[in-house]
GROMACS .gro file of C-alpha atoms in nm:
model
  356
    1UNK     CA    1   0.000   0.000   0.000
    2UNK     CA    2   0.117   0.341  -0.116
    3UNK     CA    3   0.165   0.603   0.168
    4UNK     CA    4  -0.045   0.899   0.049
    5UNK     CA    5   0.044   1.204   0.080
    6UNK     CA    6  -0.172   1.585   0.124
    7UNK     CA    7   0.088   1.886   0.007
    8UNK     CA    8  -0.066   2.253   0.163
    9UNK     CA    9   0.229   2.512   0.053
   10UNK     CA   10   0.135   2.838  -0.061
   11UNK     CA   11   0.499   2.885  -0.279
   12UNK     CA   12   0.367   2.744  -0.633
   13UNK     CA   13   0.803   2.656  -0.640
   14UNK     CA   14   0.825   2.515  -0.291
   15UNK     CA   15   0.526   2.290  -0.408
   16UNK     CA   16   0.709   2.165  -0.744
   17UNK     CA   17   0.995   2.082  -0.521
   18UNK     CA   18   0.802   1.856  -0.332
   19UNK     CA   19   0.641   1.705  -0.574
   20UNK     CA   20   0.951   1.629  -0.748
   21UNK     CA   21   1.151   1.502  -0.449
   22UNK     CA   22   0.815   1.258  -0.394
   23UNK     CA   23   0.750   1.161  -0.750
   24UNK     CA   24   0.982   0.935  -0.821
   25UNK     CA   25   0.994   0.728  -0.453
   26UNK     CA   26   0.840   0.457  -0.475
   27UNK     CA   27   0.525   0.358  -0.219
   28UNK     CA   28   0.461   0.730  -0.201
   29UNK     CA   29   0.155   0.895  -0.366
   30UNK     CA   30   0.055   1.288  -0.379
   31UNK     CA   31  -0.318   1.269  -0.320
   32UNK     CA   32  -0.420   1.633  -0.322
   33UNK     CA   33  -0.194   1.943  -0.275
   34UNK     CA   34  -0.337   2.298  -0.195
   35UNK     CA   35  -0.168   2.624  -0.117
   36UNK     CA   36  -0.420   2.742   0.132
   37UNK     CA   37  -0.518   2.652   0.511
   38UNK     CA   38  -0.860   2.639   0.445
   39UNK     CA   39  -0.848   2.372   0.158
   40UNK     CA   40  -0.611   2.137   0.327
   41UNK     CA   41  -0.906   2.083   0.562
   42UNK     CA   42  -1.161   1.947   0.327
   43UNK     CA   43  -0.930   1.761   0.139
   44UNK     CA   44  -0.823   1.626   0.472
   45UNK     CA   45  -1.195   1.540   0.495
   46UNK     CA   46  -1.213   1.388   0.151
   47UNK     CA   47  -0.935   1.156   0.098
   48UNK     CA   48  -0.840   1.046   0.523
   49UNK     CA   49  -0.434   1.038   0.396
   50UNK     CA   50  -0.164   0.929   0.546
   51UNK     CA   51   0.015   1.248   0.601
   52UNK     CA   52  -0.018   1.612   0.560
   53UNK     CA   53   0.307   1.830   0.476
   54UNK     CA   54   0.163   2.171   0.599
   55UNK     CA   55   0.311   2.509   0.577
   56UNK     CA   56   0.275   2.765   0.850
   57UNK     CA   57   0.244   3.071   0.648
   58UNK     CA   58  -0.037   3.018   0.412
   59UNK     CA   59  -0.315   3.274   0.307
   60UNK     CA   60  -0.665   3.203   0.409
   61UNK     CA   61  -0.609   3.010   0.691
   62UNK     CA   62  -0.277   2.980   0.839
   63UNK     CA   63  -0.084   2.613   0.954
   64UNK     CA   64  -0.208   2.643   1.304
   65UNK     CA   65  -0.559   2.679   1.255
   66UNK     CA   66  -0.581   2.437   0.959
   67UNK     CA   67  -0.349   2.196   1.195
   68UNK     CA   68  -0.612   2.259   1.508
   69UNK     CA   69  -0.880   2.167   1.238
   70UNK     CA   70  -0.803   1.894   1.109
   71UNK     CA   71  -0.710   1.737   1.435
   72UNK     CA   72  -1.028   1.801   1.546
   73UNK     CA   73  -1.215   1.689   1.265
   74UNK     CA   74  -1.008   1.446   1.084
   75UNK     CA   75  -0.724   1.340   1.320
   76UNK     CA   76  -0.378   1.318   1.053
   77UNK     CA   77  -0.043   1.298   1.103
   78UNK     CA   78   0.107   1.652   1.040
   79UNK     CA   79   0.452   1.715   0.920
   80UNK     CA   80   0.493   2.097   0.951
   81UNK     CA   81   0.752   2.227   0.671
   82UNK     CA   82   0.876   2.575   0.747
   83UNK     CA   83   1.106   2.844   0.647
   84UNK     CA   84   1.099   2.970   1.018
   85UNK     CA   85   1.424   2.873   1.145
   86UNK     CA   86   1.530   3.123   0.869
   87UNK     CA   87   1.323   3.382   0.897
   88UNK     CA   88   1.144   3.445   1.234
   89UNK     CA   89   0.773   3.370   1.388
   90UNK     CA   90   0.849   3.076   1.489
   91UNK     CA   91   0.556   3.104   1.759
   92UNK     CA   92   0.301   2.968   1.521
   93UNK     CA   93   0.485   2.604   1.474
   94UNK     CA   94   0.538   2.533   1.810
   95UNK     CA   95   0.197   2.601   1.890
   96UNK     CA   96   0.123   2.404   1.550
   97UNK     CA   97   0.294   2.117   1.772
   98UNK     CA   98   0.084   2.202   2.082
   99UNK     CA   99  -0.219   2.176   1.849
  100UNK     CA  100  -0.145   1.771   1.691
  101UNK     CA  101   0.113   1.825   1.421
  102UNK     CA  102   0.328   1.521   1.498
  103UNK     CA  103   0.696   1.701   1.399
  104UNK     CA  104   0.836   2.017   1.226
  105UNK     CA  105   1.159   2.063   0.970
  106UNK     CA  106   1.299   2.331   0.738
  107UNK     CA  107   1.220   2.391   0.424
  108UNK     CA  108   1.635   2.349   0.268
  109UNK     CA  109   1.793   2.699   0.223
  110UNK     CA  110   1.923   2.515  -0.145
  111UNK     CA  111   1.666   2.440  -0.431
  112UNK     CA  112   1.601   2.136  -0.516
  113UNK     CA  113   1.640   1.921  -0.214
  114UNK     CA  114   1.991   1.859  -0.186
  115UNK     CA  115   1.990   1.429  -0.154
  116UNK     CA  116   2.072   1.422   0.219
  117UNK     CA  117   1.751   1.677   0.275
  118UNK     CA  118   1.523   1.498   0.068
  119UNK     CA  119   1.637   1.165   0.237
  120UNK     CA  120   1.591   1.294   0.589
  121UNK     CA  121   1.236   1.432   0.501
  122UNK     CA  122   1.151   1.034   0.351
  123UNK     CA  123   1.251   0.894   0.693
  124UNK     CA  124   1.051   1.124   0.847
  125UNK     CA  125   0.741   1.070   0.607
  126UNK     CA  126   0.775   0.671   0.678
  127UNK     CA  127   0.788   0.722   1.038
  128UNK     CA  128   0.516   0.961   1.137
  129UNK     CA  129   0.294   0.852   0.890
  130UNK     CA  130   0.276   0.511   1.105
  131UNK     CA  131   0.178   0.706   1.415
  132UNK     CA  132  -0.134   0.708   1.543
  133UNK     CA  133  -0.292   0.999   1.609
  134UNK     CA  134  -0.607   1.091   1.831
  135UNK     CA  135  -0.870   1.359   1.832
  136UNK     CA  136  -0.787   1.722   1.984
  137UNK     CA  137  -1.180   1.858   2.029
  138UNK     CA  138  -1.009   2.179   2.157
  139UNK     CA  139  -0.957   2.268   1.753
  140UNK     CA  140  -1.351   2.332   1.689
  141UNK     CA  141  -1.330   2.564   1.983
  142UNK     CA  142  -1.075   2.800   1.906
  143UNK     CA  143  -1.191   3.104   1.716
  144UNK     CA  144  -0.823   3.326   1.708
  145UNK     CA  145  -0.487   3.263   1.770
  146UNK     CA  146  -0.399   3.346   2.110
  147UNK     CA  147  -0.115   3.572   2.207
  148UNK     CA  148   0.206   3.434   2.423
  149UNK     CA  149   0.146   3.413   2.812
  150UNK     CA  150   0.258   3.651   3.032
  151UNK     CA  151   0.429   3.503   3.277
  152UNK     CA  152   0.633   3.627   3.532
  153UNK     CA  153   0.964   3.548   3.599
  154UNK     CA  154   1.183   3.489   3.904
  155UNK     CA  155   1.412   3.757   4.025
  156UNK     CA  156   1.799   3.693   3.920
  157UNK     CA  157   1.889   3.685   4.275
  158UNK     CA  158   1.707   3.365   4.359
  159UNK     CA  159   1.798   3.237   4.029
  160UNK     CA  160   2.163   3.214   4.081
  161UNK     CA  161   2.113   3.006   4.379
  162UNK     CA  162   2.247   2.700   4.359
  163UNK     CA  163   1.999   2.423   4.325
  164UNK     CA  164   1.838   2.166   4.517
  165UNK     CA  165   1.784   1.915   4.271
  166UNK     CA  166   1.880   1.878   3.880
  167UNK     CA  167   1.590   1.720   3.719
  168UNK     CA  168   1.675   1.575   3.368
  169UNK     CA  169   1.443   1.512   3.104
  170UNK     CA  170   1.451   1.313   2.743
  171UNK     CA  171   1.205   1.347   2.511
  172UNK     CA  172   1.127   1.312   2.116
  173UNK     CA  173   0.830   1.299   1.893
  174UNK     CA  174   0.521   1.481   2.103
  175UNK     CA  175   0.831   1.578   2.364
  176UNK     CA  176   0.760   1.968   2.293
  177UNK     CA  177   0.363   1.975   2.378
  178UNK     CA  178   0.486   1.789   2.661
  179UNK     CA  179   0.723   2.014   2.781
  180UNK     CA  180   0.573   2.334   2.727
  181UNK     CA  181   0.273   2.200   2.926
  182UNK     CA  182   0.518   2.088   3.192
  183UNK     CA  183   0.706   2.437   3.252
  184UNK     CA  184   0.413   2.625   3.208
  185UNK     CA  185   0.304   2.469   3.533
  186UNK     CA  186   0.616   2.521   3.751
  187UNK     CA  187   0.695   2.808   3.946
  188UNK     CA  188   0.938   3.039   3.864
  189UNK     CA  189   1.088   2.982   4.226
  190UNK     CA  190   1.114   2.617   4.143
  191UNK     CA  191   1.427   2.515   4.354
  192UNK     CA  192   1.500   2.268   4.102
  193UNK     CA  193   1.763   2.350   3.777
  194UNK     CA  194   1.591   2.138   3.467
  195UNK     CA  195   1.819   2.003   3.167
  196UNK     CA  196   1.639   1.854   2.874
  197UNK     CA  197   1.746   1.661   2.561
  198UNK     CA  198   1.469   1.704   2.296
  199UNK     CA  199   1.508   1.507   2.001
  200UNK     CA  200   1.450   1.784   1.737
  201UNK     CA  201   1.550   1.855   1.361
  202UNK     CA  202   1.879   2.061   1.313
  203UNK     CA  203   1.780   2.457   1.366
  204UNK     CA  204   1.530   2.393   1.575
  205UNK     CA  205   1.668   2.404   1.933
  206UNK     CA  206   1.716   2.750   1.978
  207UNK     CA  207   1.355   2.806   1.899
  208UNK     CA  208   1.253   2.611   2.139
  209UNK     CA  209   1.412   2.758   2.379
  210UNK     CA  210   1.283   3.069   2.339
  211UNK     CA  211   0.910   2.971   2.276
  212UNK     CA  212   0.923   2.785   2.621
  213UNK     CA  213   1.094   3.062   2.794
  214UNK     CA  214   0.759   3.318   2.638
  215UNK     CA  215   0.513   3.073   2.760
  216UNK     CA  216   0.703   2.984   3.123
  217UNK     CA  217   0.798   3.092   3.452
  218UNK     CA  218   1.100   2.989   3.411
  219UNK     CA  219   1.392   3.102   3.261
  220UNK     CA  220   1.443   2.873   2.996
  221UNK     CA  221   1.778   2.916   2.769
  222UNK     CA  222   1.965   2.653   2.498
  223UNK     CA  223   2.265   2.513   2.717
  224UNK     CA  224   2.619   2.646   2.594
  225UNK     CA  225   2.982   2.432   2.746
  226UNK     CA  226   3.024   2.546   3.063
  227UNK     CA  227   2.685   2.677   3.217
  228UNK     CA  228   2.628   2.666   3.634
  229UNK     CA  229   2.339   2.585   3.699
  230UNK     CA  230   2.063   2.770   3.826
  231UNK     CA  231   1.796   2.678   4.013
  232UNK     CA  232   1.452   2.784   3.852
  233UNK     CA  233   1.613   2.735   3.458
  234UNK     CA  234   1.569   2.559   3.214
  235UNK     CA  235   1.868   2.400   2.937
  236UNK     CA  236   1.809   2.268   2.658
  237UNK     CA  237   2.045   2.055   2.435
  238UNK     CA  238   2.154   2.226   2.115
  239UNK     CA  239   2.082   1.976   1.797
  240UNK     CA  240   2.387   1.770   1.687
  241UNK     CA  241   2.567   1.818   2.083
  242UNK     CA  242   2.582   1.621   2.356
  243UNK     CA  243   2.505   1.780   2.670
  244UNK     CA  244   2.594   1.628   3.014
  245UNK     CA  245   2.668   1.685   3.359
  246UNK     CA  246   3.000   1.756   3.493
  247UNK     CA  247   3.154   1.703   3.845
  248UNK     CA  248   3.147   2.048   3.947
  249UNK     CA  249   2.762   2.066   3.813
  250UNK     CA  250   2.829   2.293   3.540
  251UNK     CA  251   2.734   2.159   3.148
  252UNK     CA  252   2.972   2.023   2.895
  253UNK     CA  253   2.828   2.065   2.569
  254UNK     CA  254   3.068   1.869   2.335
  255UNK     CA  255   3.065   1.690   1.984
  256UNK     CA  256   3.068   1.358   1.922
  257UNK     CA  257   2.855   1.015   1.732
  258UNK     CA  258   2.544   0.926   1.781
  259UNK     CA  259   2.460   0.722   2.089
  260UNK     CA  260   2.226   0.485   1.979
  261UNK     CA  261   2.105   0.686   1.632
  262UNK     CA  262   2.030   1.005   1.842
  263UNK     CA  263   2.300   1.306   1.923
  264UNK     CA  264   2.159   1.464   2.160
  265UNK     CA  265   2.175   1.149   2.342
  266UNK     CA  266   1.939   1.077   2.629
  267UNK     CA  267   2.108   0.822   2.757
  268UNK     CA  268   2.449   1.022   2.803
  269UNK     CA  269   2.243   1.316   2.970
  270UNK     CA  270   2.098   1.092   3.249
  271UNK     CA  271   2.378   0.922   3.290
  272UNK     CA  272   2.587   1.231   3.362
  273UNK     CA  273   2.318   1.301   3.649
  274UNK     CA  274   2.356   0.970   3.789
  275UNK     CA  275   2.755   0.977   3.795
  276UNK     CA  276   2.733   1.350   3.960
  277UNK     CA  277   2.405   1.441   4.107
  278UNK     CA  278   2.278   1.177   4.283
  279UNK     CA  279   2.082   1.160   4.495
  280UNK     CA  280   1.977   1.473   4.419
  281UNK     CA  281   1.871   1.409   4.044
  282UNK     CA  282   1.556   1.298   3.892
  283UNK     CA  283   1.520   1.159   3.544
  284UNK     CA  284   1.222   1.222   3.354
  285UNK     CA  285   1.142   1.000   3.001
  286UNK     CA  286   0.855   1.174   2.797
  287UNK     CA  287   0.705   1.060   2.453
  288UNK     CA  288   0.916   0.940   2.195
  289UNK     CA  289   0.994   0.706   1.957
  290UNK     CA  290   1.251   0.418   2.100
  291UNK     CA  291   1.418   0.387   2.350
  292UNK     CA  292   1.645   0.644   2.498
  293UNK     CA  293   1.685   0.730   2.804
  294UNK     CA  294   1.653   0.378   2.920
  295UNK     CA  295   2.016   0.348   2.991
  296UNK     CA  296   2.038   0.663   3.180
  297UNK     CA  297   1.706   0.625   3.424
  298UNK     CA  298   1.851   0.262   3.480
  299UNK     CA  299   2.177   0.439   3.598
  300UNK     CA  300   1.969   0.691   3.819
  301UNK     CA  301   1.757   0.424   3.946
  302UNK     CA  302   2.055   0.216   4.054
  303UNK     CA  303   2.198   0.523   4.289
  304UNK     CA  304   1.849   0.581   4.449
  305UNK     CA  305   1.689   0.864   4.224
  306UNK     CA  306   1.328   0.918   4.136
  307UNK     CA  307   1.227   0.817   3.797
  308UNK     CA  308   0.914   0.930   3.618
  309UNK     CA  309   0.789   0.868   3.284
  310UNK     CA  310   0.449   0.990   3.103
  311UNK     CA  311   0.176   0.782   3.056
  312UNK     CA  312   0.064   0.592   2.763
  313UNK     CA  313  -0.266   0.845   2.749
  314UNK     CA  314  -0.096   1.105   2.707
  315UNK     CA  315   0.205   1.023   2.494
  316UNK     CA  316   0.197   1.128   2.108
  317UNK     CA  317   0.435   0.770   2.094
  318UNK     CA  318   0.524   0.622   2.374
  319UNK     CA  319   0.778   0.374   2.269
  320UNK     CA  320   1.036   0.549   2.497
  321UNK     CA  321   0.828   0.556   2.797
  322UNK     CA  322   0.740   0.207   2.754
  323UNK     CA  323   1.102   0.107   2.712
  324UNK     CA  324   1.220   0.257   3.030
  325UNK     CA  325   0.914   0.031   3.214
  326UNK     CA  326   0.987  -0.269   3.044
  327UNK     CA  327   1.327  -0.235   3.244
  328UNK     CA  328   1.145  -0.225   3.523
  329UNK     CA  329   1.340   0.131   3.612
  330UNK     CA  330   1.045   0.399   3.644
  331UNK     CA  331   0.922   0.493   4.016
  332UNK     CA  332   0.633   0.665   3.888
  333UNK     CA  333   0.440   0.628   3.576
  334UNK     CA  334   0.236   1.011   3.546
  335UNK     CA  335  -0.027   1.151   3.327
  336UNK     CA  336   0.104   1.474   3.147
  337UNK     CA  337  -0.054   1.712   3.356
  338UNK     CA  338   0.088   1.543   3.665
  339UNK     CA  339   0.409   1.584   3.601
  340UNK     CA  340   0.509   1.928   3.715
  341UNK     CA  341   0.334   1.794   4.078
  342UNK     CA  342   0.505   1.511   4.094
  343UNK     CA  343   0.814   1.691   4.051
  344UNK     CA  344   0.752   1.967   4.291
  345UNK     CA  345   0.642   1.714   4.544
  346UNK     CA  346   0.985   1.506   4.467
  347UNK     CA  347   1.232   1.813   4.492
  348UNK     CA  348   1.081   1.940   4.788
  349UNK     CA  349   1.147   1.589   4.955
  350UNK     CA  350   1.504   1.628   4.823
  351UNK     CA  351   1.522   1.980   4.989
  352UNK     CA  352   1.400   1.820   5.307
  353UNK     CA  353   1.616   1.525   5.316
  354UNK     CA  354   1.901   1.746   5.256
  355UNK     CA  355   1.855   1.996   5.523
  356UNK     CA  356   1.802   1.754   5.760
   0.00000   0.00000   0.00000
C-alpha cells in the first residue's frame, strides 16, 4: 500500500519541489496538494491520507488553525515544513505542535532538495505517517490565535542560587507539547535547575528555547559548554551536541557520534546526572519514539533517584516511555498534567532530606 500524501504550501516553487523530491519514490503517492489553510481541511476530509506536509504561512487560513482543524475533525499525522528557522515567527509552529502536528523541519535553504535533505524528510514521512494519532476537540473551539502568556519570571537573585535538585528530562516525537505544558506549570521559584534533551531537527533548538521561555515561569535558555546551573532554569540541548553533567555541576556541551542513532543522546544526559548528582537528580522519560533514556534512568535508578515517565494516554508515541518500564526502572508512571506535581512534590522531599 502506497503512503499517500496531502501537500498545503502556498509557494507554487516550494510545491514543485516537493512534488519532485516525492514523484519518483516509490510507495509514495501525492493525493491532493493545496496552497491554502482552508483547503487542506476538506481535502483532509475527503481523501483520510496518510500524512499532511503543511506550511505555517499560508493565506486564508494559516498552519495552526488548519493543523487545530483537522485534528479536530479528521485526526492526521502533520509534518509541519517551514522556512521559520530562517526567517522568524516561529511562535506559530510550536503552537502548531501544541495543536497535533506530529513534527516540524525546514524547508532546505538550497533548491532542489539537496539528496541528504530529501532523504531525511523520507525517513521522516515513513515514520510519522505510522503514528497514530487521536482527536484534539479543543480545535472546533478555538476562534483566534492566542497571544504568548505573560508570565512572570523569578528575580535573578534567587535564580543564581544553587539548586536543590537537577531534574533531567529526554524526550522526542510529542516531547515539545509535553514540555511546554510541563514548565508552564512550575513556578518560577522552582528550587529545582531542569536540563532537557529534545530530540529535534537541526535549527530547531534554539527556537525552542525561546518559545518555552515566552510561555514559562522559568527562565528557559539553549545550554552552551560550561553553564552553572541555576535553580529555577531551564537548558536545553543544542541539535547535533551532547550535553551532560559535569563534576562540578556545570554543562559540557561537546561533539561527538550518535549514541544509539540520536545526538543529543538521552542516555548520556541521564547518565551524567547519575555519575554527579545523585541523589539529588531525577530523570524524567517523555514521549518518543525508542528507546532512549533507558540506559540513563537505569543508571539513576541504581543510585536511588526518582524516575518518572508519562503515561501511555498522554504520549503522542510512547515507545520510549514504555522502554524505560519494560526495564522495570520507572518509580512513577504520570499523566502529562501530573508531572510538574510530581516533581515539585519530589524536589521538595530532596530539599528536606538534605537539610536535615
Amino acid at each position: 500500500m502506497s503512503l499517500r500524501i496531502v501537500i498545503a504550501e502556498d509557494s507554487a516553487i516550494f510545491a514543485e519541489v516537493l512534488v519532485d523530491a516525492l514523484r519518483a519514490e516509490p510507495g509514495i503517492e501525492i493525493v491532493a496538494m493545496t496552497d491554502n489553510g482552508v483547503d487542506v481541511v476538506n481535502l483532509c476530509e475527503e481523501h483520510r491520507p496518510d500524512l499532511v506536509l503543511m506550511d505555517i504561512h499560508m493565506p486564508r487560513q494559516d498552519g495552526l488553525a488548519a493543523t487545530e482543524a483537522i485534528m479536530a475533525r479528521c485526526p492526521t499525522p502533520i509534518l509541519v515544513v517551514t522556512a521559520d528557522p530562517h526567517r522568524g515567527g516561529v511562535d506559530l509552529s510550536f503552537k502548531a505542535l501544541s495543536a497535533g502536528a506530529l513534527d516540524l523541519m525546514p524547508k532546505p535553504q538550497r533548491l532542489p532538495f539537496p539528496e541528504e535533505e530529501r532523504e531525511a524528510l523520507l525517513r521522516k514521512i515513513r515514520l510519522l505517517s505510522q503514528i497514530p494519532v487521536v482527536r484534539h476537540v479543543r480545535g472546533r473551539k478555538r476562534q483566534r490565535v492566542e497571544g504568548p502568556r505573560r508570565v512572570t519570571k523569578g528575580p535573578d537573585t534567587a535564580a543564581a542560587n544553587r539548586p536543590v535538585a537537577v531534574v533531567g528530562v529526554v524526550a522526542s516525537t510529542g516531547g515539545p507539547k509535553a514540555l511546554a505544558r510541563i514548565v508552564g506549570q512550575l513556578p518560577a521559584d522552582f528550587p529545582a535547575a531542569v536540563v532537557v534533551v529534545q530530540h529535534i531537527t537541526h535549527g530547531f533548538s534554539t527556537h525552542l528555547a525561546h518559545w518555552l521561555d515566552n510561555h514559562s515561569p522559568l527562565k528557559v535558555m539553549e545550554a552552551f559548554d560550561g553553564t552553572e546551573l541555576k535553580r529555577g532554569h531551564l537548558y536545553i540541548a543544542p541539535t547535533e551536541r551532547h550535553l551532560m553533567l559535569e563534576p562540578d555541576l556545570k554543562l559540557s556541551v561537546t561533539e561527538g557520534p550518535p549514541v544509539g542513532g540520536h545526538c543529543p543522546s538521552g542516555d548520556r544526559l541521564l547518565t551524567s546526572l547519575a555519575r554527579h548528582a545523585a541523589p539529588r537528580a531525577i530523570g524524567v522519560i517523555l514521549s518518543g519514539m525508542g528507546d532512549d533514556g533507558t540506559v540513563g534512568l537505569t543508571a539513576l535508578h541504581h543510585t536511588g533517584c526518582t524516575t518518572l515517565a508519562q503515561d501511555e494516554a498522554s504520549s503522542v508515541v510512547y515507545g520510549m516511555p514504555r522502554s524505560a518500564i519494560a526495564h522495570g526502572v520507572v518509580d512513577k508512571v504520570v499523566e502529562l498534567d501530573q508531572i510538574a506535581d510530581a516533581l515539585i512534590r519530589e524536589v521538595d522531599a530532596i530539599e528536606h532530606r538534605e537539610s536535615r
